[in-house]
Amino acid sequence: MPLSSFIKDRSKAGALPMKSKKASSFHEFARSTSDAWDIGDDEDEDFSSSSSSLQTLNSKVAKATAAQVLENHSKLRVKPERAQSTLGDMPTNCKVIKSSSEAQLSRTSEEACVRTPLQKQQSLPLRPVIPLVARISDQNASGAPPMTVREKTRLEKFRQLLSSHNTDLDELRKCSWPGVPREVRPVTWRLLSGYLPANSERRKLTLQRKREEYFGFIQQYYDSRNEEHHQDTYRQIHIDIPRTNPLIPLFQQPLVQEIFERILFIWAIRHPASGYVQGINDLVTPFFVVFLSEHVEEDVENFDVTNLSQDVLRSIEADSFWCMSKLLDGIQDNYTFAQPGIQKKVKALEELVSRIDEQVHNHFRKYEVEYLQFAFRWMNNLLMRELPLRCTIRLWDTYQSEPEGFSHFHLYVCAAFLIKWRKEILDEEDFQGLLMLLQNLPTIHWGNEEIGLLLAEAYRLKYMFADAPNHYRR
C-alpha cells in the first residue's frame, strides 16, 4: 500500500475532533503524545498535583494524529530546517516524535556510536559519526574557525583576571556575558557559581576541602539508597539517568551514569523540601562536560572516561555536584511541592508575551493553547530539552554572569525564544500543530551565533520590561 494511502486511512480511523472545550483539547492531545519526561514509561509513577497527570499513551490515536498533522505539514511551507519533522523522516510505524533529540535518535538508531558498547577513543581510526544535535563543540556547526585576534585578546584578558591575587568578580562577569573561551571556562564557572573564592591563594585548599566533604556525604548517605524510605527517590533517578542526552555516547557509559546517580541522590536527600524532581538530572550535564573538558583535549562526545585517573574523576564529580547545588539554591522553589516557582514563571511569561507580541498571544488563545502546556518544560529544564548541549553551555556562560543568576534572566530568554518562532507559530492553525511545533522546535543547527542573538533580544526585553511593572498589567 502506498504511504500516502496508509496515512489517509489511518487518519480517518483515528482523527481527533479539531475543536472542543479547552480542557478536553489538551487531554485529547496528551493522550496521543507524551510530555517532556515520557510519562507512561515510568510504570506507576505519580506526579505532582499541580497539573493533571497525562493519561496512558493511546498508540492508535497517537499514530493517526501524528500521521494526520505531519501529512498536512508536508504539503505546506517545508523549510530545510523543518524537514526533519516531515514524513520523510518518520519511521515506518508512524511513531510520534516527541523532540528534536528523538527525531535524530530514530534516524540514527542503527549507528554503532549510539547504542553499541563504547570503544576507547585511541583505538578508533576515524571519529564515529555523531548526529549534529549531539556535538558538544561550542562553535557553530560549520566547524571551529581559527581563533581571531579579538578572541585571542579576550582569552588573554580572562587569563589576567583569573591569575590575579584577587579576581575582580564584577569584571569577570562583564567579560563572561558574551561567552567564555573554552580554555578558561572550567575555572571561570567555578568562580561565577560561588564555588571557588576570588582569592587565588585559597582556591587549592577550598577545592580539596569541598571535594573531601562531598565524598564524606557519599560514605555517610549513599548506602541508604537501598532503605525503604529512599527507594522511590533512587528508583526514579535510576530510571531518568539513561534518558539524559541519549544521543551522546559519553552519557551512556556505565561509569558516567554511576557518577550522575551519586550526585543526584546525595543532592536529593540533602534537600528534603524538594527531593529529586524529574528534570534535575539534565542540570548536571553542562557542569560535567565543562569540568571533563579541562582534562580532555579532543571532543568529549565519545570520550571513554575510564582513560582518566580515579582522582580526576572524583574531582569532576565533586565539582559538578557543588556547582549544580549552587545553581539549584537560586531556583529551589521550582522543585518544591507543586513547583510554585515554575507556575509563577509560566504566568509571568504569559503576561510578558501578551505585552510584547499580542498577535502571538491571541493566536494561542484562539487555538486554546495554554502556556503551561509547553513552557513548563522550558522552566523546569532551563530550555535544555529545546537546545543542543553546546548551546546550553554557551547560554550558561551568560546566566552565571547575571547578577541574579538563573532565577530572573531566564524568563526573558524564554520570551525571546518564543517570539523567535512567531512566523512558524502564526502559520499553525490547529491545536495539535501548535503543540507539536512548540515541543519540537528546529534548533538542531544552532550554535554560538544563534544563542548570541537570542541573548541580545532577551537583554533588550529585560531592559524594557524588568523595571516597568505596569507593562505586566493588561
PDB file of N, CA and C in Angstrom, residues 276-356:
ATOM      1  N   TYR A 276      14.279  14.810  44.869  1.00  0.00           N
ATOM      2  CA  TYR A 276      14.575  14.711  43.438  1.00  0.00           C
ATOM      3  C   TYR A 276      13.307  14.930  42.624  1.00  0.00           C
ATOM      4  N   VAL A 277      13.416  15.774  41.601  1.00  0.00           N
ATOM      5  CA  VAL A 277      12.321  16.023  40.668  1.00  0.00           C
ATOM      6  C   VAL A 277      12.846  15.770  39.265  1.00  0.00           C
ATOM      7  N   GLN A 278      12.042  15.097  38.450  1.00  0.00           N
ATOM      8  CA  GLN A 278      12.476  14.842  37.077  1.00  0.00           C
ATOM      9  C   GLN A 278      12.810  16.157  36.376  1.00  0.00           C
ATOM     10  N   GLY A 279      13.927  16.163  35.695  1.00  0.00           N
ATOM     11  CA  GLY A 279      14.417  17.378  35.056  1.00  0.00           C
ATOM     12  C   GLY A 279      15.713  17.848  35.678  1.00  0.00           C
ATOM     13  N   ILE A 280      15.874  17.585  36.984  1.00  0.00           N
ATOM     14  CA  ILE A 280      17.114  17.975  37.658  1.00  0.00           C
ATOM     15  C   ILE A 280      18.296  17.197  37.082  1.00  0.00           C
ATOM     16  N   ASN A 281      18.027  15.983  36.591  1.00  0.00           N
ATOM     17  CA  ASN A 281      19.117  15.185  36.021  1.00  0.00           C
ATOM     18  C   ASN A 281      19.788  15.904  34.838  1.00  0.00           C
ATOM     19  N   ASP A 282      19.011  16.672  34.073  1.00  0.00           N
ATOM     20  CA  ASP A 282      19.588  17.407  32.945  1.00  0.00           C
ATOM     21  C   ASP A 282      20.582  18.468  33.404  1.00  0.00           C
ATOM     22  N   LEU A 283      20.357  19.028  34.594  1.00  0.00           N
ATOM     23  CA  LEU A 283      21.145  20.175  35.035  1.00  0.00           C
ATOM     24  C   LEU A 283      22.574  19.805  35.435  1.00  0.00           C
ATOM     25  N   VAL A 284      22.853  18.524  35.579  1.00  0.00           N
ATOM     26  CA  VAL A 284      24.217  18.100  35.899  1.00  0.00           C
ATOM     27  C   VAL A 284      25.108  18.155  34.656  1.00  0.00           C
ATOM     28  N   THR A 285      24.516  17.880  33.473  1.00  0.00           N
ATOM     29  CA  THR A 285      25.325  17.605  32.290  1.00  0.00           C
ATOM     30  C   THR A 285      26.234  18.749  31.845  1.00  0.00           C
ATOM     31  N   PRO A 286      25.792  20.024  31.829  1.00  0.00           N
ATOM     32  CA  PRO A 286      26.720  21.074  31.396  1.00  0.00           C
ATOM     33  C   PRO A 286      27.950  21.178  32.292  1.00  0.00           C
ATOM     34  N   PHE A 287      27.746  21.057  33.603  1.00  0.00           N
ATOM     35  CA  PHE A 287      28.885  21.126  34.521  1.00  0.00           C
ATOM     36  C   PHE A 287      29.831  19.953  34.292  1.00  0.00           C
ATOM     37  N   PHE A 288      29.255  18.765  34.135  1.00  0.00           N
ATOM     38  CA  PHE A 288      30.089  17.578  33.938  1.00  0.00           C
ATOM     39  C   PHE A 288      30.943  17.719  32.672  1.00  0.00           C
ATOM     40  N   VAL A 289      30.330  18.174  31.579  1.00  0.00           N
ATOM     41  CA  VAL A 289      31.055  18.329  30.315  1.00  0.00           C
ATOM     42  C   VAL A 289      32.145  19.383  30.433  1.00  0.00           C
ATOM     43  N   VAL A 290      31.836  20.502  31.057  1.00  0.00           N
ATOM     44  CA  VAL A 290      32.822  21.592  31.187  1.00  0.00           C
ATOM     45  C   VAL A 290      34.008  21.147  32.030  1.00  0.00           C
ATOM     46  N   PHE A 291      33.752  20.483  33.143  1.00  0.00           N
ATOM     47  CA  PHE A 291      34.866  20.070  34.005  1.00  0.00           C
ATOM     48  C   PHE A 291      35.623  18.888  33.413  1.00  0.00           C
ATOM     49  N   LEU A 292      34.949  18.058  32.625  1.00  0.00           N
ATOM     50  CA  LEU A 292      35.638  16.989  31.903  1.00  0.00           C
ATOM     51  C   LEU A 292      36.564  17.572  30.831  1.00  0.00           C
ATOM     52  N   SER A 293      36.117  18.631  30.157  1.00  0.00           N
ATOM     53  CA  SER A 293      36.906  19.221  29.066  1.00  0.00           C
ATOM     54  C   SER A 293      38.236  19.788  29.558  1.00  0.00           C
ATOM     55  N   GLU A 294      38.343  20.018  30.862  1.00  0.00           N
ATOM     56  CA  GLU A 294      39.589  20.503  31.444  1.00  0.00           C
ATOM     57  C   GLU A 294      40.700  19.449  31.325  1.00  0.00           C
ATOM     58  N   HIS A 295      40.298  18.184  31.184  1.00  0.00           N
ATOM     59  CA  HIS A 295      41.261  17.079  31.155  1.00  0.00           C
ATOM     60  C   HIS A 295      41.293  16.351  29.814  1.00  0.00           C
ATOM     61  N   VAL A 296      40.470  16.811  28.857  1.00  0.00           N
ATOM     62  CA  VAL A 296      40.352  16.128  27.565  1.00  0.00           C
ATOM     63  C   VAL A 296      40.544  17.159  26.457  1.00  0.00           C
ATOM     64  N   GLU A 297      41.523  16.942  25.611  1.00  0.00           N
ATOM     65  CA  GLU A 297      41.792  17.892  24.538  1.00  0.00           C
ATOM     66  C   GLU A 297      40.842  17.708  23.363  1.00  0.00           C
ATOM     67  N   GLU A 298      40.513  16.457  23.018  1.00  0.00           N
ATOM     68  CA  GLU A 298      39.637  16.214  21.886  1.00  0.00           C
ATOM     69  C   GLU A 298      38.180  16.447  22.295  1.00  0.00           C
ATOM     70  N   ASP A 299      37.263  16.368  21.315  1.00  0.00           N
ATOM     71  CA  ASP A 299      35.843  16.497  21.623  1.00  0.00           C
ATOM     72  C   ASP A 299      35.417  15.385  22.572  1.00  0.00           C
ATOM     73  N   VAL A 300      34.540  15.719  23.479  1.00  0.00           N
ATOM     74  CA  VAL A 300      34.246  14.795  24.580  1.00  0.00           C
ATOM     75  C   VAL A 300      33.071  13.856  24.299  1.00  0.00           C
ATOM     76  N   GLU A 301      32.347  14.047  23.180  1.00  0.00           N
ATOM     77  CA  GLU A 301      31.120  13.264  22.958  1.00  0.00           C
ATOM     78  C   GLU A 301      31.350  11.757  23.073  1.00  0.00           C
ATOM     79  N   ASN A 302      32.512  11.317  22.578  1.00  0.00           N
ATOM     80  CA  ASN A 302      32.770   9.879  22.508  1.00  0.00           C
ATOM     81  C   ASN A 302      33.952   9.464  23.381  1.00  0.00           C
ATOM     82  N   PHE A 303      34.331  10.338  24.302  1.00  0.00           N
ATOM     83  CA  PHE A 303      35.499  10.052  25.138  1.00  0.00           C
ATOM     84  C   PHE A 303      35.171   8.970  26.166  1.00  0.00           C
ATOM     85  N   ASP A 304      36.072   8.033  26.321  1.00  0.00           N
ATOM     86  CA  ASP A 304      35.911   6.942  27.286  1.00  0.00           C
ATOM     87  C   ASP A 304      36.517   7.396  28.620  1.00  0.00           C
ATOM     88  N   VAL A 305      35.660   7.623  29.609  1.00  0.00           N
ATOM     89  CA  VAL A 305      36.131   8.194  30.872  1.00  0.00           C
ATOM     90  C   VAL A 305      36.998   7.221  31.669  1.00  0.00           C
ATOM     91  N   THR A 306      37.004   5.937  31.307  1.00  0.00           N
ATOM     92  CA  THR A 306      37.881   5.003  32.022  1.00  0.00           C
ATOM     93  C   THR A 306      39.352   5.292  31.725  1.00  0.00           C
ATOM     94  N   ASN A 307      39.622   6.154  30.746  1.00  0.00           N
ATOM     95  CA  ASN A 307      41.004   6.558  30.473  1.00  0.00           C
ATOM     96  C   ASN A 307      41.529   7.573  31.486  1.00  0.00           C
ATOM     97  N   LEU A 308      40.649   8.114  32.298  1.00  0.00           N
ATOM     98  CA  LEU A 308      41.052   9.111  33.289  1.00  0.00           C
ATOM     99  C   LEU A 308      41.370   8.437  34.617  1.00  0.00           C
ATOM    100  N   SER A 309      42.221   9.088  35.386  1.00  0.00           N
ATOM    101  CA  SER A 309      42.580   8.548  36.699  1.00  0.00           C
ATOM    102  C   SER A 309      41.414   8.687  37.671  1.00  0.00           C
ATOM    103  N   GLN A 310      41.459   7.914  38.729  1.00  0.00           N
ATOM    104  CA  GLN A 310      40.408   7.966  39.739  1.00  0.00           C
ATOM    105  C   GLN A 310      40.334   9.345  40.385  1.00  0.00           C
ATOM    106  N   ASP A 311      41.485   9.965  40.637  1.00  0.00           N
ATOM    107  CA  ASP A 311      41.500  11.298  41.257  1.00  0.00           C
ATOM    108  C   ASP A 311      40.835  12.332  40.371  1.00  0.00           C
ATOM    109  N   VAL A 312      41.102  12.270  39.069  1.00  0.00           N
ATOM    110  CA  VAL A 312      40.492  13.231  38.138  1.00  0.00           C
ATOM    111  C   VAL A 312      38.980  13.041  38.107  1.00  0.00           C
ATOM    112  N   LEU A 313      38.515  11.806  38.041  1.00  0.00           N
ATOM    113  CA  LEU A 313      37.075  11.538  38.017  1.00  0.00           C
ATOM    114  C   LEU A 313      36.393  12.012  39.296  1.00  0.00           C
ATOM    115  N   ARG A 314      37.059  11.812  40.414  1.00  0.00           N
ATOM    116  CA  ARG A 314      36.500  12.269  41.691  1.00  0.00           C
ATOM    117  C   ARG A 314      36.388  13.796  41.715  1.00  0.00           C
ATOM    118  N   SER A 315      37.385  14.472  41.162  1.00  0.00           N
ATOM    119  CA  SER A 315      37.350  15.944  41.111  1.00  0.00           C
ATOM    120  C   SER A 315      36.190  16.429  40.245  1.00  0.00           C
ATOM    121  N   ILE A 316      36.032  15.814  39.084  1.00  0.00           N
ATOM    122  CA  ILE A 316      34.946  16.209  38.173  1.00  0.00           C
ATOM    123  C   ILE A 316      33.596  15.979  38.839  1.00  0.00           C
ATOM    124  N   GLU A 317      33.442  14.847  39.506  1.00  0.00           N
ATOM    125  CA  GLU A 317      32.175  14.517  40.161  1.00  0.00           C
ATOM    126  C   GLU A 317      31.852  15.503  41.273  1.00  0.00           C
ATOM    127  N   ALA A 318      32.812  15.769  42.139  1.00  0.00           N
ATOM    128  CA  ALA A 318      32.563  16.671  43.263  1.00  0.00           C
ATOM    129  C   ALA A 318      32.281  18.096  42.782  1.00  0.00           C
ATOM    130  N   ASP A 319      33.052  18.579  41.808  1.00  0.00           N
ATOM    131  CA  ASP A 319      32.844  19.939  41.308  1.00  0.00           C
ATOM    132  C   ASP A 319      31.482  20.073  40.630  1.00  0.00           C
ATOM    133  N   SER A 320      31.064  19.029  39.904  1.00  0.00           N
ATOM    134  CA  SER A 320      29.745  19.050  39.260  1.00  0.00           C
ATOM    135  C   SER A 320      28.639  19.104  40.317  1.00  0.00           C
ATOM    136  N   PHE A 321      28.820  18.343  41.395  1.00  0.00           N
ATOM    137  CA  PHE A 321      27.826  18.350  42.478  1.00  0.00           C
ATOM    138  C   PHE A 321      27.686  19.735  43.095  1.00  0.00           C
ATOM    139  N   TRP A 322      28.808  20.346  43.458  1.00  0.00           N
ATOM    140  CA  TRP A 322      28.742  21.629  44.162  1.00  0.00           C
ATOM    141  C   TRP A 322      28.220  22.751  43.281  1.00  0.00           C
ATOM    142  N   CYS A 323      28.629  22.765  42.012  1.00  0.00           N
ATOM    143  CA  CYS A 323      28.160  23.829  41.117  1.00  0.00           C
ATOM    144  C   CYS A 323      26.685  23.665  40.783  1.00  0.00           C
ATOM    145  N   MET A 324      26.232  22.420  40.600  1.00  0.00           N
ATOM    146  CA  MET A 324      24.807  22.199  40.391  1.00  0.00           C
ATOM    147  C   MET A 324      24.018  22.619  41.637  1.00  0.00           C
ATOM    148  N   SER A 325      24.563  22.331  42.808  1.00  0.00           N
ATOM    149  CA  SER A 325      23.888  22.716  44.055  1.00  0.00           C
ATOM    150  C   SER A 325      23.754  24.236  44.160  1.00  0.00           C
ATOM    151  N   LYS A 326      24.806  24.954  43.772  1.00  0.00           N
ATOM    152  CA  LYS A 326      24.759  26.424  43.795  1.00  0.00           C
ATOM    153  C   LYS A 326      23.674  26.940  42.855  1.00  0.00           C
ATOM    154  N   LEU A 327      23.579  26.337  41.668  1.00  0.00           N
ATOM    155  CA  LEU A 327      22.543  26.733  40.708  1.00  0.00           C
ATOM    156  C   LEU A 327      21.151  26.505  41.306  1.00  0.00           C
ATOM    157  N   LEU A 328      20.934  25.306  41.854  1.00  0.00           N
ATOM    158  CA  LEU A 328      19.616  24.949  42.367  1.00  0.00           C
ATOM    159  C   LEU A 328      19.242  25.746  43.613  1.00  0.00           C
ATOM    160  N   ASP A 329      20.233  26.208  44.358  1.00  0.00           N
ATOM    161  CA  ASP A 329      19.935  27.047  45.528  1.00  0.00           C
ATOM    162  C   ASP A 329      19.141  28.290  45.128  1.00  0.00           C
ATOM    163  N   GLY A 330      19.411  28.786  43.915  1.00  0.00           N
ATOM    164  CA  GLY A 330      18.742  30.003  43.462  1.00  0.00           C
ATOM    165  C   GLY A 330      17.372  29.774  42.857  1.00  0.00           C
ATOM    166  N   ILE A 331      17.045  28.525  42.539  1.00  0.00           N
ATOM    167  CA  ILE A 331      15.749  28.241  41.905  1.00  0.00           C
ATOM    168  C   ILE A 331      15.042  27.077  42.594  1.00  0.00           C
ATOM    169  N   GLN A 332      15.278  26.896  43.891  1.00  0.00           N
ATOM    170  CA  GLN A 332      14.747  25.693  44.547  1.00  0.00           C
ATOM    171  C   GLN A 332      13.229  25.680  44.604  1.00  0.00           C
ATOM    172  N   ASP A 333      12.577  26.863  44.600  1.00  0.00           N
ATOM    173  CA  ASP A 333      11.113  26.845  44.621  1.00  0.00           C
ATOM    174  C   ASP A 333      10.531  26.315  43.313  1.00  0.00           C
ATOM    175  N   ASN A 334      11.395  26.115  42.304  1.00  0.00           N
ATOM    176  CA  ASN A 334      10.934  25.431  41.085  1.00  0.00           C
ATOM    177  C   ASN A 334      10.643  23.962  41.343  1.00  0.00           C
ATOM    178  N   TYR A 335      11.225  23.410  42.409  1.00  0.00           N
ATOM    179  CA  TYR A 335      11.184  21.960  42.595  1.00  0.00           C
ATOM    180  C   TYR A 335      10.538  21.528  43.910  1.00  0.00           C
ATOM    181  N   THR A 336      10.084  22.468  44.725  1.00  0.00           N
ATOM    182  CA  THR A 336       9.361  22.091  45.937  1.00  0.00           C
ATOM    183  C   THR A 336       7.950  21.636  45.563  1.00  0.00           C
ATOM    184  N   PHE A 337       7.185  21.183  46.552  1.00  0.00           N
ATOM    185  CA  PHE A 337       5.870  20.601  46.289  1.00  0.00           C
ATOM    186  C   PHE A 337       5.000  21.543  45.457  1.00  0.00           C
ATOM    187  N   ALA A 338       4.394  21.004  44.401  1.00  0.00           N
ATOM    188  CA  ALA A 338       3.542  21.735  43.460  1.00  0.00           C
ATOM    189  C   ALA A 338       4.337  22.702  42.586  1.00  0.00           C
ATOM    190  N   GLN A 339       5.650  22.749  42.764  1.00  0.00           N
ATOM    191  CA  GLN A 339       6.550  23.541  41.927  1.00  0.00           C
ATOM    192  C   GLN A 339       6.035  24.974  41.711  1.00  0.00           C
ATOM    193  N   PRO A 340       5.836  25.722  42.819  1.00  0.00           N
ATOM    194  CA  PRO A 340       5.245  27.069  42.703  1.00  0.00           C
ATOM    195  C   PRO A 340       6.116  28.035  41.898  1.00  0.00           C
ATOM    196  N   GLY A 341       7.437  27.861  41.971  1.00  0.00           N
ATOM    197  CA  GLY A 341       8.319  28.760  41.234  1.00  0.00           C
ATOM    198  C   GLY A 341       8.075  28.685  39.739  1.00  0.00           C
ATOM    199  N   ILE A 342       7.895  27.466  39.232  1.00  0.00           N
ATOM    200  CA  ILE A 342       7.659  27.290  37.797  1.00  0.00           C
ATOM    201  C   ILE A 342       6.292  27.855  37.411  1.00  0.00           C
ATOM    202  N   GLN A 343       5.301  27.617  38.252  1.00  0.00           N
ATOM    203  CA  GLN A 343       3.965  28.135  37.937  1.00  0.00           C
ATOM    204  C   GLN A 343       3.986  29.658  37.844  1.00  0.00           C
ATOM    205  N   LYS A 344       4.721  30.310  38.754  1.00  0.00           N
ATOM    206  CA  LYS A 344       4.807  31.777  38.708  1.00  0.00           C
ATOM    207  C   LYS A 344       5.533  32.241  37.457  1.00  0.00           C
ATOM    208  N   LYS A 345       6.606  31.537  37.096  1.00  0.00           N
ATOM    209  CA  LYS A 345       7.387  31.949  35.925  1.00  0.00           C
ATOM    210  C   LYS A 345       6.596  31.762  34.631  1.00  0.00           C
ATOM    211  N   VAL A 346       5.821  30.685  34.549  1.00  0.00           N
ATOM    212  CA  VAL A 346       4.996  30.476  33.354  1.00  0.00           C
ATOM    213  C   VAL A 346       3.940  31.574  33.254  1.00  0.00           C
ATOM    214  N   LYS A 347       3.349  31.944  34.383  1.00  0.00           N
ATOM    215  CA  LYS A 347       2.361  33.029  34.385  1.00  0.00           C
ATOM    216  C   LYS A 347       3.017  34.344  33.982  1.00  0.00           C
ATOM    217  N   ALA A 348       4.226  34.591  34.491  1.00  0.00           N
ATOM    218  CA  ALA A 348       4.947  35.816  34.125  1.00  0.00           C
ATOM    219  C   ALA A 348       5.275  35.827  32.635  1.00  0.00           C
ATOM    220  N   LEU A 349       5.615  34.656  32.083  1.00  0.00           N
ATOM    221  CA  LEU A 349       5.903  34.572  30.651  1.00  0.00           C
ATOM    222  C   LEU A 349       4.656  34.897  29.837  1.00  0.00           C
ATOM    223  N   GLU A 350       3.520  34.376  30.249  1.00  0.00           N
ATOM    224  CA  GLU A 350       2.266  34.661  29.542  1.00  0.00           C
ATOM    225  C   GLU A 350       1.968  36.156  29.543  1.00  0.00           C
ATOM    226  N   GLU A 351       2.130  36.794  30.691  1.00  0.00           N
ATOM    227  CA  GLU A 351       1.856  38.233  30.788  1.00  0.00           C
ATOM    228  C   GLU A 351       2.840  39.035  29.947  1.00  0.00           C
ATOM    229  N   LEU A 352       4.101  38.617  29.978  1.00  0.00           N
ATOM    230  CA  LEU A 352       5.130  39.326  29.215  1.00  0.00           C
ATOM    231  C   LEU A 352       4.864  39.224  27.712  1.00  0.00           C
ATOM    232  N   VAL A 353       4.564  38.017  27.235  1.00  0.00           N
ATOM    233  CA  VAL A 353       4.305  37.830  25.804  1.00  0.00           C
ATOM    234  C   VAL A 353       3.053  38.595  25.373  1.00  0.00           C
ATOM    235  N   SER A 354       2.058  38.673  26.236  1.00  0.00           N
ATOM    236  CA  SER A 354       0.841  39.414  25.888  1.00  0.00           C
ATOM    237  C   SER A 354       1.132  40.891  25.658  1.00  0.00           C
ATOM    238  N   ARG A 355       2.218  41.382  26.275  1.00  0.00           N
ATOM    239  CA  ARG A 355       2.588  42.791  26.097  1.00  0.00           C
ATOM    240  C   ARG A 355       3.518  42.996  24.903  1.00  0.00           C
ATOM    241  N   ILE A 356       4.429  42.065  24.672  1.00  0.00           N
ATOM    242  CA  ILE A 356       5.435  42.303  23.632  1.00  0.00           C
ATOM    243  C   ILE A 356       4.998  41.791  22.258  1.00  0.00           C
TER     244      ILE A 356
END
